[in-house]
C-alpha cells in the first residue's frame, strides 16, 4: 500500500516540478497529464485499501476528463504555434503589467 | 437460436451480475440544470440545422431565452424546497441524484444568480453593432492572426456562433459545481466549466495574439491547479473511504490518527479552489486572462466563475471539513489578508482598465474570503447574517457591477478595437455622461460607498466575520477597503475632472443589448444598495448547506 502511494506521490511531484521548470508548452502539458495519472494510481490504491469501487470509478472519470482536456489543450497550443512558430511558454510574454 | 439466446440472456445476466438498481432521479429538483444542458445541446443542433445567415441571431435568442427559462425553473424549484427538520441550523432542500448533488437553499440561490449573470453576459455576446455588424469573436479561429485566411473570413463575414453553446456548457458546469456533493462530481463539473472557458478566452476578434496567449496561460495554469484539486480528492478518499462530502464529514469528525493525510487533502483541495476564485497566491493568471480574453467572456468569467467557485469552496470546507475548521481557518485568514492587500495595492499602479478591474476582482475575492473564513453558521434563532448568506449577497452585487463595468469597456473603442489604456478614458464624463456616470456608480459600489450595493455587501461579509470571531480580519478588511477606495475614486476623478489627452476618448454607439445590460446593472446596483432587504432576506432564508 505504502509503496503505491509513495510511487504516486513521486510521479505527482515529478509532474508538478516539470510544469514549473520546463519551457515547452507541450512538455508542460505532458507533465500535467502525469500528475493526473499519478492521481489515478492513488485512487485505485485507496480503492483496494478500502475495498470499495469509488476510487476505481473515479479513475475512469479522470481518464475521460483528461482526454477532453488533451483535445482542448492541443488545439490552443497548435493555434499559438501557427502564429508564432514556437511553443515556448517564455515567448508568450505580451501580457504584462 | 437468436430467440433462445435472448430468452436465456436476462436470466444469465441476473444470476451472474450484482443487482443494479436504476438511479433515482428527481427531475423537478434537477430541472434547471437539465434545462441549461439542453440549451447547450440545442445550440449544437442549431449549428447544424440553421443557415449561416440566421444562425447568430438564433443562437443568441436560444442562449438568452434558455437561461431565462432555466431561471424560471430555478424559482419553481426554490419554492418547492422542503425545510430540513433536524440539524443544528435551519436549512432547505436535500441531496439528490443518489447523493451526488445537494439541491439546497444556497445551491439553488446560486443557480439563480448564475443564470442572471449568464443572461446578461449572453446579451453582451450577442452585441454586433461595435464591429460593423460582426460579433466580438473572430470569424475563423483556426486562421493565424494577420493571415490571408483571417482577412477572407472577415470579408466573408464569418462568425463563430459556437461561442453560445460553449458558454452554455460552461454555465451548466458552474451550476453543477455549486451543488455537487461529491468530490468526483465536483471535479467533473470543474472541468466542464473550465474547458469551454479556455476556448472562449482565445477567440477574440481584435488583439488575437493577446487572446491566444491568455487562453494558453489560463489553460496550462487551470489544468495544473485542477490536478492539485484532484490529488486532494484522492487523499480525502484515502482518509475517509468515500468521495461523498457527507461521509467525509463523518470520518473527519471521528478524527482518525492519520491527520497529516487529512491536512494534505484539505490543502490540495484548497489550492484548486483558491485558483478558481483568483485568491493570492494563486491569482497570477487573473490579470493576464481578464485582459486578453474577449471582454464579454471576461465579464462572464469574472462574475459567474467566481460565484460558482466560492459556493463550491464553502460547500467543501463547511460540509466535508467542518469538523476540521480549526485547521483550515488560519490558512484562510492569511489568504484573505494577503489577497485583499495585493489586490488593492497592485490595482493602484495599473494603467489598463481591464487589468485594473482584474486586480479589483482579486481584492473582492479577499473580501469574500473574509466572510467565508469567519465560518459563522448563525445563532440559535437563525437571524444573524451567516457566512453563507453574506457571501451569496456579496457575490450577487459584485457580479452585477462587474458585468456592467465590462459592458462599458466594450463600448469605449477606436478604430483598433477597445481602448483600455487609462489615459484614453480621461474626460469621458464630457463625452458620454451616461457611460461615465454608470461606470462611476459601479466604481462606488466596488469601493463600498453607502447607498450602493457594494456597501451592503461589505457590511454583510464583515458582520459575518465578526460573528465568527474574526475581528482582526474585519479591521484589516476595512483598512484595505480604504486603500481600494483610493483607486476607484481616482478613476472617477480621471473620467470627470481630467482634461482629455488628444482627441479624448472615443465612444462607440452602444447597441441595444449592451445598453440594456448597462442599464439593468446600474439599476440593480442602486436598488440593492437602497433597499437590500428583500434579497438579503432571501439569502438569509436559504439557510445552511444540506449535508
Coordinates of C-alpha atoms in Angstrom, one line a residue, chain B residues 126-499:
Chain B
X126 CA -24.9 38.9 -28.9
X127 CA -23.8 42.6 -29.4
X128 CA -22.9 43.1 -33.1
X129 CA -23.1 46.8 -33.6
X130 CA -19.5 47.6 -32.5
X131 CA -17.7 45.7 -35.2
X132 CA -19.8 46.8 -38.2
X133 CA -22.3 44.1 -37.9
X134 CA -20.0 41.4 -36.6
X135 CA -19.6 39.9 -33.1
X136 CA -16.6 40.4 -30.8
X137 CA -15.4 36.9 -31.7
X138 CA -13.1 36.0 -34.6
X139 CA -14.7 34.6 -37.7
X140 CA -12.4 31.5 -38.1
X141 CA -10.2 30.9 -35.0
X142 CA -8.1 28.4 -36.9
X143 CA -6.6 31.1 -39.1
X144 CA -3.3 32.7 -37.8
X145 CA -3.6 36.4 -36.9
X146 CA -2.8 38.6 -39.8
X147 CA -3.0 35.7 -42.3
X148 CA -4.9 36.0 -45.7
X149 CA -7.4 33.4 -44.3
X150 CA -8.3 35.8 -41.5
X151 CA -8.9 38.6 -43.9
X152 CA -11.0 36.3 -46.1
X153 CA -13.1 35.2 -43.1
X154 CA -13.8 38.8 -42.2
X155 CA -14.6 39.6 -45.8
X156 CA -17.0 36.7 -46.0
X157 CA -18.5 37.9 -42.6
X158 CA -17.9 34.5 -41.0
X159 CA -18.7 34.3 -37.3
X160 CA -18.1 31.7 -34.6
X161 CA -21.6 31.1 -33.4
X162 CA -20.3 28.2 -31.3
X163 CA -19.5 30.6 -28.6
X164 CA -23.1 30.4 -27.3
X165 CA -23.2 26.6 -26.8
X166 CA -19.7 26.7 -25.4
X167 CA -20.8 29.4 -22.9
X168 CA -23.9 27.4 -22.1
X169 CA -21.8 24.3 -21.3
X170 CA -19.6 26.4 -19.1
X171 CA -22.7 27.7 -17.3
X172 CA -24.0 24.2 -16.8
X173 CA -20.7 23.2 -15.4
X174 CA -20.8 26.1 -13.0
X175 CA -24.3 25.2 -11.8
X176 CA -23.2 21.6 -11.2
X177 CA -20.1 22.8 -9.4
X178 CA -22.1 24.9 -7.0
X179 CA -24.3 22.0 -5.9
X180 CA -22.0 18.9 -6.2
X181 CA -22.0 16.9 -3.0
X182 CA -19.3 14.5 -4.1
X183 CA -15.7 15.3 -4.9
X184 CA -15.7 13.4 -8.2
X185 CA -18.8 15.2 -9.4
X186 CA -17.2 18.4 -8.4
X187 CA -14.1 17.6 -10.4
X188 CA -16.1 16.8 -13.5
X189 CA -18.1 20.0 -13.0
X190 CA -14.9 21.9 -12.6
X191 CA -13.6 20.7 -15.9
X192 CA -17.0 21.1 -17.7
X193 CA -16.9 24.8 -16.6
X194 CA -13.2 25.3 -17.4
X195 CA -12.7 23.7 -20.7
X196 CA -15.2 25.8 -22.7
X197 CA -13.8 28.9 -21.0
X198 CA -10.3 28.1 -22.1
X199 CA -11.5 28.1 -25.7
X200 CA -13.7 31.2 -25.3
X201 CA -10.7 33.1 -24.0
X202 CA -8.8 32.5 -27.2
X203 CA -11.3 33.7 -29.8
X204 CA -11.2 37.5 -29.6
X205 CA -11.6 39.3 -32.9
X206 CA -9.2 42.1 -32.0
X207 CA -5.7 41.6 -30.4
X208 CA -5.7 38.0 -31.2
X209 CA -2.1 37.4 -30.0
X210 CA -3.1 38.5 -26.6
X211 CA -6.2 36.5 -26.7
X212 CA -4.4 33.3 -27.7
X213 CA -1.8 33.9 -25.1
X214 CA -4.4 34.4 -22.4
X215 CA -6.1 31.1 -23.5
X216 CA -2.8 29.2 -23.2
X217 CA -1.9 30.7 -19.8
X218 CA -5.4 30.0 -18.4
X219 CA -5.3 26.5 -19.8
X220 CA -1.9 25.5 -18.5
X221 CA -2.4 27.0 -15.1
X222 CA -6.0 25.8 -14.9
X223 CA -5.1 22.2 -15.7
X224 CA -2.2 22.5 -13.2
X225 CA -4.5 23.6 -10.4
X226 CA -7.2 21.1 -11.2
X227 CA -4.6 18.4 -10.9
X228 CA -3.9 19.6 -7.3
X229 CA -7.7 19.6 -6.6
X230 CA -7.8 16.0 -7.9
X231 CA -5.0 14.8 -5.7
X232 CA -6.7 16.4 -2.8
X233 CA -9.8 14.5 -3.7
X234 CA -7.8 11.2 -3.8
X235 CA -6.3 11.9 -0.4
X236 CA -9.7 12.7 1.1
X237 CA -10.9 9.5 -0.4
X238 CA -7.9 7.7 1.2
X239 CA -8.6 9.3 4.5
X240 CA -12.4 8.6 4.6
X241 CA -13.0 5.8 2.2
X242 CA -15.6 7.8 0.3
X243 CA -15.8 10.7 -2.1
X244 CA -19.2 11.9 -0.7
X245 CA -18.9 15.1 1.3
X246 CA -21.3 13.9 4.0
X247 CA -19.3 10.7 4.5
X248 CA -16.0 12.6 4.5
X249 CA -17.5 14.7 7.3
X250 CA -18.3 11.6 9.3
X251 CA -14.7 10.4 9.0
X252 CA -13.3 13.9 9.7
X253 CA -15.5 14.4 12.8
X254 CA -14.4 11.0 14.1
X255 CA -10.8 12.1 13.7
X256 CA -8.7 9.1 13.0
X257 CA -4.9 9.0 13.6
X258 CA -3.9 9.9 10.0
X259 CA -4.1 13.7 10.5
X260 CA -1.2 14.5 8.0
X261 CA -3.2 12.9 5.2
X262 CA -6.3 14.9 6.2
X263 CA -4.3 18.2 6.2
X264 CA -2.7 17.4 2.9
X265 CA -6.2 16.7 1.4
X266 CA -7.6 20.0 2.6
X267 CA -4.5 21.9 1.5
X268 CA -4.5 20.4 -2.0
X269 CA -8.3 20.9 -2.5
X270 CA -7.9 24.5 -1.4
X271 CA -5.2 25.1 -4.0
X272 CA -7.5 24.1 -6.7
X273 CA -10.5 26.1 -5.4
X274 CA -8.5 29.2 -4.5
X275 CA -7.1 29.2 -8.0
X276 CA -10.6 29.3 -9.5
X277 CA -11.7 32.2 -7.3
X278 CA -8.4 34.0 -8.0
X279 CA -7.1 34.4 -4.5
X280 CA -3.5 35.3 -3.7
X281 CA -1.1 33.4 -4.1
X282 CA -2.9 31.7 -6.9
X283 CA -4.0 34.9 -8.6
X284 CA -1.3 35.4 -11.2
X285 CA -3.4 34.2 -14.1
X286 CA -6.3 36.7 -13.4
X287 CA -4.9 39.9 -14.8
X288 CA -3.5 38.3 -17.9
X289 CA -6.6 36.3 -18.7
X290 CA -9.0 39.1 -17.9
X291 CA -7.1 41.4 -20.2
X292 CA -6.6 39.0 -23.1
X293 CA -10.0 37.4 -23.2
X294 CA -12.8 38.9 -25.3
X295 CA -14.5 41.4 -23.0
X296 CA -17.9 39.7 -22.9
X297 CA -16.2 36.5 -21.9
X298 CA -14.2 38.3 -19.2
X299 CA -17.5 39.7 -17.8
X300 CA -19.0 36.2 -17.8
X301 CA -15.9 34.6 -16.2
X302 CA -15.3 37.3 -13.6
X303 CA -18.9 37.2 -12.3
X304 CA -20.0 33.6 -12.8
X305 CA -16.9 31.5 -12.3
X306 CA -16.1 33.4 -9.0
X307 CA -19.7 32.8 -7.7
X308 CA -19.7 29.1 -8.5
X309 CA -16.2 28.5 -7.2
X310 CA -16.8 30.4 -3.9
X311 CA -20.0 28.4 -3.2
X312 CA -18.2 25.1 -4.1
X313 CA -15.3 26.1 -1.8
X314 CA -17.7 26.9 1.1
X315 CA -19.5 23.6 0.5
X316 CA -16.3 21.6 0.6
X317 CA -15.0 23.4 3.7
X318 CA -18.2 23.7 5.7
X319 CA -19.8 20.3 4.8
X320 CA -16.9 17.9 4.4
X321 CA -14.3 19.6 6.6
X322 CA -16.4 21.4 9.0
X323 CA -15.1 19.2 11.7
X324 CA -11.5 20.4 11.0
X325 CA -12.4 24.1 10.8
X326 CA -9.6 24.9 13.3
X327 CA -7.1 23.5 10.8
X328 CA -8.2 25.4 7.7
X329 CA -9.4 28.7 9.3
X330 CA -5.9 30.1 10.0
X331 CA -4.9 29.3 6.4
X332 CA -7.9 31.2 5.0
X333 CA -7.3 34.1 7.4
X334 CA -3.8 34.5 5.9
X335 CA -5.2 34.1 2.4
X336 CA -7.9 36.7 3.0
X337 CA -5.4 39.3 4.3
X338 CA -2.8 38.9 1.5
X339 CA -5.5 38.7 -1.2
X340 CA -7.1 42.0 0.0
X341 CA -3.7 43.7 0.3
X342 CA -2.2 42.5 -3.0
X343 CA -5.4 43.2 -4.9
X344 CA -5.9 46.7 -3.5
X345 CA -2.3 47.8 -3.7
X346 CA -1.3 46.5 -7.1
X347 CA -4.5 47.8 -8.6
X348 CA -3.3 51.3 -7.8
X349 CA -0.4 51.0 -10.3
X350 CA -2.4 49.6 -13.3
X351 CA -2.7 51.6 -16.5
X352 CA -5.1 49.3 -18.3
X353 CA -8.8 49.3 -17.4
X354 CA -9.2 45.6 -17.8
X355 CA -6.2 44.8 -15.6
X356 CA -7.4 47.3 -13.0
X357 CA -10.7 45.5 -12.9
X358 CA -8.9 42.2 -12.7
X359 CA -6.9 43.3 -9.6
X360 CA -10.1 44.8 -8.2
X361 CA -11.7 41.3 -8.6
X362 CA -8.7 39.8 -6.7
X363 CA -9.3 42.3 -3.9
X364 CA -13.0 41.4 -3.9
X365 CA -12.1 37.7 -3.6
X366 CA -10.2 38.7 -0.5
X367 CA -13.2 40.5 1.0
X368 CA -15.4 37.4 0.2
X369 CA -12.8 35.2 1.8
X370 CA -13.1 37.3 5.0
X371 CA -16.8 36.4 5.2
X372 CA -16.1 32.8 4.4
X373 CA -13.3 32.4 6.9
X374 CA -15.4 33.7 9.7
X375 CA -17.1 30.3 9.3
X376 CA -20.1 31.8 11.1
X377 CA -23.1 29.4 10.8
X378 CA -25.6 31.6 12.7
X379 CA -27.1 31.9 16.1
X380 CA -29.9 29.8 17.6
X381 CA -32.8 32.0 16.2
X382 CA -31.2 31.9 12.7
X383 CA -31.5 35.7 12.4
X384 CA -27.8 36.8 12.3
X385 CA -26.1 37.2 8.9
X386 CA -24.1 34.0 8.4
X387 CA -21.1 33.4 6.3
X388 CA -23.2 31.6 3.6
X389 CA -25.8 34.3 3.2
X390 CA -23.3 37.2 3.3
X391 CA -21.1 35.6 0.7
X392 CA -24.2 34.9 -1.5
X393 CA -25.2 38.6 -1.3
X394 CA -21.7 39.8 -1.9
X395 CA -21.3 37.6 -5.0
X396 CA -24.5 38.9 -6.4
X397 CA -23.7 42.6 -6.1
X398 CA -20.1 42.1 -7.1
X399 CA -21.1 40.1 -10.2
X400 CA -23.7 42.5 -11.4
X401 CA -21.5 45.5 -11.1
X402 CA -18.6 43.7 -12.8
X403 CA -20.7 42.7 -15.8
X404 CA -21.9 46.3 -16.0
X405 CA -18.3 47.6 -15.8
X406 CA -17.0 45.3 -18.5
X407 CA -20.1 46.1 -20.7
X408 CA -18.9 49.7 -20.6
X409 CA -15.3 48.6 -21.5
X410 CA -16.7 47.1 -24.7
X411 CA -18.1 50.5 -25.8
X412 CA -15.1 52.7 -25.3
X413 CA -13.2 52.0 -28.6
X414 CA -11.4 53.4 -31.5
X415 CA -10.5 52.0 -35.0
X416 CA -8.2 49.3 -33.4
X417 CA -10.9 48.0 -31.1
X418 CA -11.4 48.6 -27.4
X419 CA -9.2 51.3 -26.0
X420 CA -8.4 50.1 -22.5
X421 CA -5.5 52.4 -21.6
X422 CA -6.4 54.6 -18.7
X423 CA -5.3 57.8 -20.5
X424 CA -7.9 57.2 -23.2
X425 CA -10.6 57.3 -20.5
X426 CA -9.7 60.8 -19.3
X427 CA -12.6 63.2 -19.9
X428 CA -15.1 60.5 -20.6
X429 CA -17.6 62.4 -18.4
X430 CA -17.8 65.2 -21.1
X431 CA -18.0 62.8 -24.0
X432 CA -20.7 60.5 -22.6
X433 CA -22.2 61.4 -19.3
X434 CA -24.4 58.2 -19.3
X435 CA -21.4 55.8 -19.6
X436 CA -19.2 57.7 -17.3
X437 CA -21.9 58.1 -14.7
X438 CA -22.7 54.4 -14.9
X439 CA -19.1 53.5 -14.6
X440 CA -18.8 55.8 -11.6
X441 CA -21.7 54.0 -9.9
X442 CA -20.0 50.7 -10.4
X443 CA -16.7 52.1 -9.0
X444 CA -18.5 53.5 -6.0
X445 CA -20.2 50.1 -5.4
X446 CA -16.8 48.3 -5.7
X447 CA -15.4 50.8 -3.2
X448 CA -18.3 50.1 -0.8
X449 CA -19.7 53.7 -0.6
X450 CA -23.0 53.8 1.2
X451 CA -26.2 53.8 -0.9
X452 CA -24.7 51.4 -3.3
X453 CA -25.0 47.6 -3.2
X454 CA -21.3 47.2 -2.6
X455 CA -21.6 48.9 0.8
X456 CA -24.3 46.4 2.0
X457 CA -22.2 43.5 0.6
X458 CA -19.1 44.6 2.5
X459 CA -21.1 45.2 5.7
X460 CA -22.6 41.7 5.4
X461 CA -19.3 39.9 5.0
X462 CA -17.7 41.9 7.7
X463 CA -20.6 41.3 10.1
X464 CA -20.4 37.5 9.3
X465 CA -16.7 37.5 10.0
X466 CA -17.3 39.5 13.3
X467 CA -19.9 36.9 14.3
X468 CA -17.4 34.2 13.7
X469 CA -14.9 35.9 15.9
X470 CA -12.6 37.0 13.1
X471 CA -12.4 40.7 14.2
X472 CA -8.8 41.0 13.2
X473 CA -9.9 40.3 9.7
X474 CA -12.7 42.9 9.9
X475 CA -10.2 45.6 11.0
X476 CA -7.8 44.7 8.2
X477 CA -10.7 44.5 5.7
X478 CA -11.8 48.0 6.5
X479 CA -8.3 49.3 6.0
X480 CA -8.0 47.5 2.7
X481 CA -11.3 49.0 1.6
X482 CA -9.9 52.4 2.2
X483 CA -6.9 51.6 0.0
X484 CA -9.2 50.2 -2.7
X485 CA -11.4 53.2 -2.5
X486 CA -8.4 55.4 -3.4
X487 CA -8.0 54.0 -6.8
X488 CA -11.7 53.7 -7.5
X489 CA -12.2 57.4 -6.7
X490 CA -9.1 58.3 -8.6
X491 CA -10.6 56.7 -11.7
X492 CA -13.8 58.7 -11.2
X493 CA -11.7 61.9 -11.0
X494 CA -9.9 60.8 -14.2
X495 CA -13.2 60.4 -16.0
X496 CA -14.9 63.6 -14.8
X497 CA -12.2 66.1 -13.9
X498 CA -9.2 65.4 -16.1
X499 CA -8.7 67.1 -19.4

